[in-house]
Amino acid sequence: MNKRFVLVVDDSSDFLSLVELALEPVAEQHHLGILHATSGQEALALLEQHPSTAALLTDLAMPTMDGLELIRRCRSRFPLLQIVVLSGRSDSGAIIEAIRAGASDYIIKPPTLEELESSLLSALERYSQLDRQLQVRDKLEQYERELAIAAGIQRQMLPLPLDSSRCRSVSVAALLMPARHVAGDFYDHWLMPDDRLAVCIGDVSGKGISAALLMAMTKTLLRSHIEHGSTIAEALTATNRVLASNNPQAYFVTAIAAIFDPKTGTLEICNAAHADPFCISADGGIRQLSLPHGMPLGALETSTYQSIQVHLSAGDRVLFYTDGVLDALSGDLAEQEHVWRQVICRALAHHGVDLPSALIAELSSVWVAEHLPDDVTVLMLQLTDSAQHADVHTVQREAVGT
């Protein structure tokens, strides 16, 4: 910590000596250095040399640069500096003018020892408070910068659009809306070498940076295991084993992994304690798939997972989502499911808009909270005869006017 100083400015060397002598006990008690100057120019030079100066005690009547001009310059260049005027002028006009210029206290000469000590101690306390506030602000700004970088990295981790030359019978669209700068939700999709489509969605317990780091780890593990030939049940099992083996904070992840085979129209799907997706048929019928639920990833190292197969027909859509959708609705669990189904029905009536965007637009009208209590992610897989893929992207909450 830099040593703090008190600067006394007066064109009378005798008065300077008296003030320094009076301030010595306080300076010693608070480990302060005492500086002195006989002019405004000399005072500014000393302040530049000693930027940790906490208090300035200055006269008003000085040659060349008077005290008011010194105060104005100090206020613009040294915002933390506490300024006390020591002046022989006792009229209210002088006091008001000094305060307006930036002084925080005014003592009429000759000051008593008690006045000097009290004024200096108050100035030091104000300086310390402002210094702490500035440090907190700087830390918050640094944290905001780091969060912005983390959010940018997360956006770069979103999957690229599907290759339309290889994927003509299925399209994917998704939206991810973080409750904070960074999300604990994730989704992923990619085409495998045999043109099967892999899809993953998940939700990490907790929020913020910790959740985002676990999200990135989970997403990476799932993709790696599937790409190296594991079944989706094996991929979830292996990912769970890694997460649970070193989980001191007891975080967990709910997730679904699925693989769609366009040759057979079969969707193999495996659930680790995640919300069951909805299947929407070409004629508008809606049913929620009933999947076997395994334990959340990271909760129990010995957990295993079971997949099932669902046959899809042309025009069918499978809607995956995270429970942030429900958390933003009514607080009653039964009511949440009912409202969510209504939202899906209304979103299906939107024409020329991909379903996730329509869902978010409809959800924004029924959210009960001013701010999202949790990340919200929706992902839709749709079978078509020769569909071009839909762009997969992330939309921030304010982009939909909520």
Tab-separated table of C-alpha atoms in Angstrom:
chain	number	residue	atom	x	y	z
A	1	MET	CA	0.000	0.000	0.000
A	2	ASN	CA	1.395	3.430	-0.975
A	3	LYS	CA	2.133	5.816	1.862
A	4	ARG	CA	-0.419	8.563	2.119
A	5	PHE	CA	0.432	12.249	2.500
A	6	VAL	CA	-1.089	15.494	3.700
A	7	LEU	CA	-0.130	18.627	1.779
A	8	VAL	CA	-0.279	22.037	3.495
A	9	VAL	CA	-0.179	25.102	1.235
A	10	ASP	CA	0.336	28.664	2.493
A	11	ASP	CA	2.556	31.538	1.422
A	12	SER	CA	3.512	32.144	5.073
A	13	SER	CA	6.364	29.862	6.135
A	14	ASP	CA	5.645	30.605	9.801
A	15	PHE	CA	2.033	29.462	9.461
A	16	LEU	CA	3.177	26.353	7.607
A	17	SER	CA	5.479	25.448	10.464
A	18	LEU	CA	2.703	25.885	13.032
A	19	VAL	CA	0.250	23.718	11.074
A	20	GLU	CA	2.845	20.987	10.501
A	21	LEU	CA	3.662	20.976	14.206
A	22	ALA	CA	-0.037	20.728	15.101
A	23	LEU	CA	-0.614	17.861	12.678
A	24	GLU	CA	2.390	15.753	13.687
A	25	PRO	CA	0.558	13.599	16.292
A	26	VAL	CA	-2.256	12.728	13.872
A	27	ALA	CA	0.235	12.115	11.055
A	28	GLU	CA	2.292	9.778	13.241
A	29	GLN	CA	-0.782	7.906	14.442
A	30	HIS	CA	-2.029	7.330	10.880
A	31	HIS	CA	1.405	6.856	9.261
A	32	LEU	CA	1.068	9.978	7.126
A	33	GLY	CA	3.767	12.036	5.495
A	34	ILE	CA	3.443	15.826	5.700
A	35	LEU	CA	4.321	17.911	2.660
A	36	HIS	CA	4.273	21.697	2.383
A	37	ALA	CA	4.234	24.238	-0.424
A	38	THR	CA	4.230	28.031	-0.536
A	39	SER	CA	2.410	28.422	-3.866
A	40	GLY	CA	-0.244	26.785	-5.989
A	41	GLN	CA	2.271	25.803	-8.673
A	42	GLU	CA	4.525	24.122	-6.129
A	43	ALA	CA	1.521	22.305	-4.649
A	44	LEU	CA	0.465	20.894	-8.037
A	45	ALA	CA	4.005	19.685	-8.691
A	46	LEU	CA	4.085	17.897	-5.309
A	47	LEU	CA	0.702	16.282	-5.976
A	48	GLU	CA	1.996	14.912	-9.271
A	49	GLN	CA	5.000	13.445	-7.446
A	50	HIS	CA	2.850	12.028	-4.630
A	51	PRO	CA	-0.468	10.871	-6.186
A	52	SER	CA	-1.439	9.073	-2.945
A	53	THR	CA	-1.869	12.413	-1.161
A	54	ALA	CA	-5.133	12.142	0.747
A	55	ALA	CA	-5.742	15.690	1.980
A	56	LEU	CA	-4.845	19.212	0.915
A	57	LEU	CA	-5.001	22.108	3.420
A	58	THR	CA	-4.729	25.390	1.550
A	59	ASP	CA	-5.046	29.118	2.053
A	60	LEU	CA	-7.138	31.158	-0.391
A	61	ALA	CA	-5.040	34.326	-0.618
A	62	MET	CA	-1.806	33.434	-2.395
A	63	PRO	CA	0.175	35.187	-5.140
A	64	THR	CA	0.235	34.036	-8.776
A	65	MET	CA	-2.308	31.186	-8.288
A	66	ASP	CA	-4.866	31.756	-5.560
A	67	GLY	CA	-6.419	28.993	-3.498
A	68	LEU	CA	-9.651	28.845	-5.525
A	69	GLU	CA	-7.763	28.204	-8.760
A	70	LEU	CA	-5.660	25.554	-7.010
A	71	ILE	CA	-8.819	23.862	-5.736
A	72	ARG	CA	-10.392	23.823	-9.214
A	73	ARG	CA	-7.302	22.283	-10.785
A	74	CYS	CA	-6.960	19.710	-8.029
A	75	ARG	CA	-10.595	18.713	-8.300
A	76	SER	CA	-10.295	17.954	-12.027
A	77	ARG	CA	-6.943	16.146	-11.775
A	78	PHE	CA	-7.127	14.420	-8.371
A	79	PRO	CA	-10.738	13.347	-7.809
A	80	LEU	CA	-10.049	11.498	-4.516
A	81	LEU	CA	-8.169	14.361	-2.904
A	82	GLN	CA	-9.938	15.901	0.079
A	83	ILE	CA	-9.514	19.676	0.231
A	84	VAL	CA	-9.733	21.770	3.405
A	85	VAL	CA	-9.516	25.554	3.206
A	86	LEU	CA	-7.575	27.434	5.914
A	87	SER	CA	-8.416	31.102	5.379
A	88	GLY	CA	-8.621	34.342	7.287
A	89	ARG	CA	-11.798	35.250	5.371
A	90	SER	CA	-14.893	34.553	7.434
A	91	ASP	CA	-17.594	35.961	5.152
A	92	SER	CA	-20.203	33.542	3.838
A	93	GLY	CA	-19.400	34.485	0.234
A	94	ALA	CA	-15.843	33.168	0.531
A	95	ILE	CA	-17.023	29.958	2.202
A	96	ILE	CA	-19.663	29.298	-0.470
A	97	GLU	CA	-17.209	30.041	-3.268
A	98	ALA	CA	-14.647	27.628	-1.824
A	99	ILE	CA	-17.203	24.843	-1.404
A	100	ARG	CA	-18.458	25.366	-4.961
A	101	ALA	CA	-14.892	25.161	-6.256
A	102	GLY	CA	-14.511	21.748	-4.648
A	103	ALA	CA	-13.454	22.182	-1.027
A	104	SER	CA	-14.951	19.713	1.436
A	105	ASP	CA	-14.298	21.751	4.595
A	106	TYR	CA	-13.547	25.354	5.578
A	107	ILE	CA	-11.637	26.497	8.692
A	108	ILE	CA	-11.237	30.155	9.633
A	109	LYS	CA	-7.774	31.252	10.735
A	110	PRO	CA	-6.398	30.971	13.278
A	111	PRO	CA	-7.542	27.381	13.708
A	112	THR	CA	-7.593	25.574	17.008
A	113	LEU	CA	-5.746	22.291	17.406
A	114	GLU	CA	-9.075	20.473	17.790
A	115	GLU	CA	-10.380	21.991	14.549
A	116	LEU	CA	-7.307	20.910	12.610
A	117	GLU	CA	-7.336	17.375	13.970
A	118	SER	CA	-11.092	16.915	13.500
A	119	SER	CA	-11.042	18.282	9.963
A	120	LEU	CA	-8.042	16.160	8.943
A	121	LEU	CA	-9.506	12.965	10.421
A	122	SER	CA	-12.799	13.579	8.587
A	123	ALA	CA	-10.897	14.208	5.353
A	124	LEU	CA	-8.931	10.988	5.763
A	125	GLU	CA	-12.126	8.997	6.368
A	126	ARG	CA	-13.772	10.480	3.256
A	127	TYR	CA	-10.662	9.684	1.224
A	128	SER	CA	-10.623	6.077	2.467
A	129	GLN	CA	-14.312	5.597	1.655
A	130	LEU	CA	-13.893	6.985	-1.851
A	131	ASP	CA	-10.776	4.897	-2.387
A	132	ARG	CA	-12.623	1.718	-1.374
A	133	GLN	CA	-15.531	2.592	-3.650
A	134	LEU	CA	-13.133	3.166	-6.528
A	135	GLN	CA	-11.442	-0.182	-5.941
A	136	VAL	CA	-14.817	-1.946	-5.879
A	137	ARG	CA	-15.822	-0.189	-9.088
A	138	ASP	CA	-12.565	-1.179	-10.778
A	139	LYS	CA	-13.039	-4.812	-9.719
A	140	LEU	CA	-16.619	-4.805	-11.003
A	141	GLU	CA	-15.528	-3.328	-14.322
A	142	GLN	CA	-12.806	-5.967	-14.624
A	143	TYR	CA	-15.341	-8.669	-13.797
A	144	GLU	CA	-17.717	-7.287	-16.422
A	145	ARG	CA	-14.917	-7.365	-19.002
A	146	GLU	CA	-14.086	-10.960	-18.104
A	147	LEU	CA	-17.752	-11.947	-18.320
A	148	ALA	CA	-18.027	-10.329	-21.740
A	149	ILE	CA	-15.013	-12.332	-22.899
A	150	ALA	CA	-16.539	-15.523	-21.465
A	151	ALA	CA	-19.851	-14.792	-23.190
A	152	GLY	CA	-18.018	-14.305	-26.483
A	153	ILE	CA	-16.223	-17.623	-26.046
A	154	GLN	CA	-19.551	-19.318	-25.361
A	155	ARG	CA	-21.046	-17.880	-28.534
A	156	GLN	CA	-18.085	-19.236	-30.474
A	157	MET	CA	-18.800	-22.681	-29.013
A	158	LEU	CA	-22.274	-22.807	-30.564
A	159	PRO	CA	-22.508	-25.405	-33.320
A	160	LEU	CA	-22.191	-24.408	-36.944
A	161	PRO	CA	-25.211	-24.698	-39.264
A	162	LEU	CA	-25.713	-28.136	-40.760
A	163	ASP	CA	-24.258	-28.902	-44.183
A	164	SER	CA	-27.330	-28.698	-46.436
A	165	SER	CA	-25.660	-30.837	-49.091
A	166	ARG	CA	-25.564	-33.746	-46.607
A	167	CYS	CA	-28.694	-32.977	-44.634
A	168	ARG	CA	-31.809	-32.655	-46.784
A	169	SER	CA	-34.339	-34.641	-44.779
A	170	VAL	CA	-33.966	-32.929	-41.394
A	171	SER	CA	-33.529	-29.381	-40.141
A	172	VAL	CA	-32.472	-28.014	-36.768
A	173	ALA	CA	-33.230	-24.657	-35.153
A	174	ALA	CA	-32.342	-23.512	-31.659
A	175	LEU	CA	-32.318	-20.498	-29.355
A	176	LEU	CA	-30.316	-20.040	-26.157
A	177	MET	CA	-31.022	-17.124	-23.817
A	178	PRO	CA	-28.666	-16.748	-20.826
A	179	ALA	CA	-30.168	-15.476	-17.573
A	180	ARG	CA	-26.796	-13.794	-16.959
A	181	HIS	CA	-23.795	-12.952	-19.110
A	182	VAL	CA	-22.859	-16.597	-19.481
A	183	ALA	CA	-25.081	-19.655	-19.558
A	184	GLY	CA	-25.142	-23.012	-17.834
A	185	ASP	CA	-27.437	-24.332	-20.574
A	186	PHE	CA	-25.955	-25.853	-23.699
A	187	TYR	CA	-26.950	-27.494	-26.919
A	188	ASP	CA	-24.979	-29.144	-29.674
A	189	HIS	CA	-25.608	-30.878	-32.977
A	190	TRP	CA	-23.426	-32.262	-35.730
A	191	LEU	CA	-23.494	-34.670	-38.645
A	192	MET	CA	-21.618	-37.910	-38.143
A	193	PRO	CA	-19.569	-39.526	-40.948
A	194	ASP	CA	-22.473	-41.837	-41.832
A	195	ASP	CA	-24.825	-38.798	-42.091
A	196	ARG	CA	-26.647	-39.551	-38.869
A	197	LEU	CA	-27.446	-36.424	-36.859
A	198	ALA	CA	-26.330	-36.172	-33.224
A	199	VAL	CA	-28.151	-33.755	-30.912
A	200	CYS	CA	-27.453	-32.854	-27.278
A	201	ILE	CA	-29.068	-30.427	-24.851
A	202	GLY	CA	-28.317	-29.868	-21.181
A	203	ASP	CA	-28.720	-27.704	-18.112
A	204	VAL	CA	-26.089	-27.283	-15.402
A	205	SER	CA	-27.196	-26.646	-11.821
A	206	GLY	CA	-26.187	-23.167	-10.728
A	207	LYS	CA	-25.427	-20.072	-12.759
A	208	GLY	CA	-22.513	-17.864	-13.713
A	209	ILE	CA	-18.906	-18.719	-14.514
A	210	SER	CA	-18.805	-22.013	-12.577
A	211	ALA	CA	-21.866	-23.339	-14.379
A	212	ALA	CA	-20.502	-22.161	-17.720
A	213	LEU	CA	-17.214	-24.028	-17.169
A	214	LEU	CA	-19.033	-27.238	-16.262
A	215	MET	CA	-21.275	-26.747	-19.285
A	216	ALA	CA	-18.264	-26.522	-21.603
A	217	MET	CA	-16.717	-29.630	-20.060
A	218	THR	CA	-19.938	-31.648	-20.341
A	219	LYS	CA	-20.564	-30.627	-23.922
A	220	THR	CA	-16.998	-31.481	-24.916
A	221	LEU	CA	-17.098	-34.888	-23.219
A	222	LEU	CA	-20.415	-35.890	-24.782
A	223	ARG	CA	-19.329	-34.963	-28.296
A	224	SER	CA	-15.959	-36.639	-27.897
A	225	HIS	CA	-17.438	-39.946	-26.724
A	226	ILE	CA	-20.099	-40.008	-29.449
A	227	GLU	CA	-17.635	-39.073	-32.173
A	228	HIS	CA	-15.331	-41.889	-31.047
A	229	GLY	CA	-18.015	-44.509	-31.507
A	230	SER	CA	-19.810	-44.699	-28.167
A	231	THR	CA	-23.558	-45.153	-28.141
A	232	ILE	CA	-25.437	-42.243	-26.580
A	233	ALA	CA	-26.075	-44.317	-23.433
A	234	GLU	CA	-22.376	-45.115	-23.202
A	235	ALA	CA	-21.490	-41.461	-23.816
A	236	LEU	CA	-23.727	-40.290	-20.982
A	237	THR	CA	-22.356	-43.012	-18.692
A	238	ALA	CA	-18.727	-42.107	-19.426
A	239	THR	CA	-19.398	-38.371	-19.094
A	240	ASN	CA	-21.164	-38.920	-15.781
A	241	ARG	CA	-18.244	-40.963	-14.474
A	242	VAL	CA	-15.777	-38.157	-15.205
A	243	LEU	CA	-17.984	-35.421	-13.722
A	244	ALA	CA	-18.892	-37.383	-10.586
A	245	SER	CA	-15.308	-38.483	-9.862
A	246	ASN	CA	-14.225	-34.906	-9.090
A	247	ASN	CA	-17.213	-32.829	-8.038
A	248	PRO	CA	-16.452	-31.071	-4.729
A	249	GLN	CA	-19.130	-28.428	-5.337
A	250	ALA	CA	-21.793	-31.110	-5.916
A	251	TYR	CA	-22.889	-29.619	-9.241
A	252	PHE	CA	-24.909	-31.785	-11.591
A	253	VAL	CA	-26.128	-31.660	-15.170
A	254	THR	CA	-29.427	-32.764	-16.657
A	255	ALA	CA	-29.009	-33.718	-20.304
A	256	ILE	CA	-30.458	-35.492	-23.314
A	257	ALA	CA	-28.408	-37.054	-26.101
A	258	ALA	CA	-30.057	-38.247	-29.291
A	259	ILE	CA	-29.064	-39.582	-32.703
A	260	PHE	CA	-31.365	-39.402	-35.708
A	261	ASP	CA	-30.875	-41.827	-38.608
A	262	PRO	CA	-32.388	-40.327	-41.776
A	263	LYS	CA	-32.232	-43.697	-43.560
A	264	THR	CA	-34.666	-45.313	-41.110
A	265	GLY	CA	-36.430	-42.268	-39.629
A	266	THR	CA	-35.431	-43.523	-36.169
A	267	LEU	CA	-34.479	-41.232	-33.312
A	268	GLU	CA	-32.476	-42.935	-30.580
A	269	ILE	CA	-32.719	-40.873	-27.423
A	270	CYS	CA	-31.296	-41.110	-23.900
A	271	ASN	CA	-32.259	-38.974	-20.905
A	272	ALA	CA	-30.225	-38.019	-17.832
A	273	ALA	CA	-32.951	-36.502	-15.615
A	274	HIS	CA	-33.839	-33.834	-18.199
A	275	ALA	CA	-37.303	-32.588	-19.168
A	276	ASP	CA	-38.874	-34.978	-21.690
A	277	PRO	CA	-39.166	-33.489	-25.190
A	278	PHE	CA	-42.401	-33.020	-27.094
A	279	CYS	CA	-43.147	-34.680	-30.427
A	280	ILE	CA	-45.302	-32.588	-32.740
A	281	SER	CA	-46.779	-34.478	-35.664
A	282	ALA	CA	-47.318	-33.052	-39.135
A	283	ASP	CA	-51.048	-32.623	-38.419
A	284	GLY	CA	-50.350	-30.531	-35.286
A	285	GLY	CA	-50.821	-33.245	-32.688
A	286	ILE	CA	-48.675	-32.781	-29.579
A	287	ARG	CA	-47.469	-35.510	-27.256
A	288	GLN	CA	-44.717	-35.586	-24.694
A	289	LEU	CA	-42.320	-38.472	-25.078
A	290	SER	CA	-42.061	-40.712	-22.029
A	291	LEU	CA	-38.383	-41.548	-21.629
A	292	PRO	CA	-36.586	-43.628	-19.014
A	293	HIS	CA	-34.786	-41.186	-16.713
A	294	GLY	CA	-31.293	-41.768	-15.442
A	295	MET	CA	-29.600	-39.787	-12.689
A	296	PRO	CA	-28.262	-36.300	-13.441
A	297	LEU	CA	-24.703	-36.294	-14.741
A	298	GLY	CA	-22.203	-35.818	-11.926
A	299	ALA	CA	-24.549	-36.945	-9.170
A	300	LEU	CA	-23.555	-40.611	-8.772
A	301	GLU	CA	-20.420	-42.115	-10.304
A	302	THR	CA	-21.937	-45.569	-10.861
A	303	SER	CA	-25.027	-44.350	-12.760
A	304	THR	CA	-25.861	-45.950	-16.110
A	305	TYR	CA	-28.310	-44.859	-18.784
A	306	GLN	CA	-30.833	-46.485	-21.104
A	307	SER	CA	-31.857	-45.288	-24.553
A	308	ILE	CA	-35.060	-45.899	-26.495
A	309	GLN	CA	-35.918	-45.519	-30.158
A	310	VAL	CA	-38.719	-43.369	-31.549
A	311	HIS	CA	-39.844	-43.569	-35.171
A	312	LEU	CA	-40.470	-40.214	-36.830
A	313	SER	CA	-42.445	-39.491	-39.975
A	314	ALA	CA	-42.053	-36.714	-42.543
A	315	GLY	CA	-43.162	-33.393	-41.051
A	316	ASP	CA	-42.709	-34.518	-37.445
A	317	ARG	CA	-40.924	-32.180	-35.072
A	318	VAL	CA	-39.183	-32.957	-31.793
A	319	LEU	CA	-38.963	-30.060	-29.357
A	320	PHE	CA	-36.216	-30.180	-26.725
A	321	TYR	CA	-36.022	-27.534	-23.994
A	322	THR	CA	-34.471	-26.756	-20.628
A	323	ASP	CA	-36.460	-26.202	-17.455
A	324	GLY	CA	-35.670	-22.490	-17.540
A	325	VAL	CA	-38.707	-22.285	-19.811
A	326	LEU	CA	-40.926	-23.584	-17.011
A	327	ASP	CA	-39.180	-21.586	-14.271
A	328	ALA	CA	-40.090	-18.370	-16.082
A	329	LEU	CA	-43.775	-19.317	-16.077
A	330	SER	CA	-46.201	-19.747	-13.194
A	331	GLY	CA	-44.721	-20.955	-9.916
A	332	ASP	CA	-47.155	-23.898	-9.710
A	333	LEU	CA	-45.627	-27.009	-11.308
A	334	ALA	CA	-48.921	-28.316	-12.692
A	335	GLU	CA	-49.756	-24.886	-14.056
A	336	GLN	CA	-46.332	-24.611	-15.716
A	337	GLU	CA	-46.889	-27.719	-17.849
A	338	HIS	CA	-50.365	-26.517	-18.854
A	339	VAL	CA	-49.152	-23.031	-19.819
A	340	TRP	CA	-46.178	-24.500	-21.709
A	341	ARG	CA	-48.488	-26.665	-23.825
A	342	GLN	CA	-50.642	-23.620	-24.575
A	343	VAL	CA	-47.557	-21.676	-25.622
A	344	ILE	CA	-46.513	-24.478	-27.979
A	345	CYS	CA	-49.989	-24.547	-29.554
A	346	ARG	CA	-49.970	-20.787	-30.128
A	347	ALA	CA	-46.416	-20.882	-31.516
A	348	LEU	CA	-47.447	-23.523	-34.062
A	349	ALA	CA	-49.847	-20.962	-35.531
A	350	HIS	CA	-46.948	-18.673	-36.490
A	351	HIS	CA	-46.191	-18.989	-40.186
A	352	GLY	CA	-42.844	-18.184	-41.790
A	353	VAL	CA	-41.071	-18.244	-38.401
A	354	ASP	CA	-39.008	-21.127	-37.041
A	355	LEU	CA	-40.634	-22.728	-34.029
A	356	PRO	CA	-38.008	-21.765	-31.408
A	357	SER	CA	-38.344	-18.079	-32.333
A	358	ALA	CA	-42.123	-18.334	-32.251
A	359	LEU	CA	-41.937	-20.053	-28.862
A	360	ILE	CA	-39.769	-17.308	-27.377
A	361	ALA	CA	-42.112	-14.656	-28.766
A	362	GLU	CA	-45.084	-16.393	-27.147
A	363	LEU	CA	-43.220	-17.064	-23.909
A	364	SER	CA	-42.281	-13.404	-23.559
A	365	SER	CA	-45.956	-12.539	-23.160
A	366	VAL	CA	-46.527	-14.948	-20.260
A	367	TRP	CA	-43.285	-14.813	-18.286
A	368	VAL	CA	-44.121	-13.896	-14.707
A	369	ALA	CA	-40.648	-12.582	-13.779
A	370	GLU	CA	-39.129	-9.292	-14.937
A	371	HIS	CA	-35.782	-11.043	-15.338
A	372	LEU	CA	-35.193	-14.620	-16.375
A	373	PRO	CA	-34.646	-16.746	-13.250
A	374	ASP	CA	-32.756	-19.343	-15.290
A	375	ASP	CA	-31.225	-19.853	-18.722
A	376	VAL	CA	-33.750	-20.713	-21.431
A	377	THR	CA	-32.931	-23.019	-24.340
A	378	VAL	CA	-35.201	-24.528	-26.963
A	379	LEU	CA	-34.067	-26.790	-29.800
A	380	MET	CA	-36.221	-28.254	-32.541
A	381	LEU	CA	-35.477	-31.128	-34.877
A	382	GLN	CA	-37.847	-31.326	-37.868
A	383	LEU	CA	-38.183	-33.964	-40.559
A	384	THR	CA	-38.838	-32.758	-44.075
A	385	ASP	CA	-38.759	-34.333	-47.494
A	386	SER	CA	-35.937	-32.091	-48.782
A	387	ALA	CA	-35.610	-29.315	-46.242
A	388	GLN	CA	-32.788	-26.854	-46.154
A	389	HIS	CA	-31.324	-26.581	-42.675
A	390	ALA	CA	-32.383	-23.750	-40.411
A	391	ASP	CA	-29.688	-21.549	-38.990
A	392	VAL	CA	-28.854	-22.346	-35.386
A	393	HIS	CA	-28.109	-19.280	-33.340
A	394	THR	CA	-28.217	-17.631	-29.941
A	395	VAL	CA	-30.514	-14.730	-29.142
A	396	GLN	CA	-30.069	-12.552	-26.072
A	397	ARG	CA	-33.131	-11.908	-23.956
A	398	GLU	CA	-33.477	-8.255	-24.906
A	399	ALA	CA	-33.531	-9.202	-28.601
A	400	VAL	CA	-37.082	-10.482	-28.192
A	401	GLY	CA	-38.223	-7.523	-26.179
A	402	THR	CA	-38.678	-9.237	-22.822
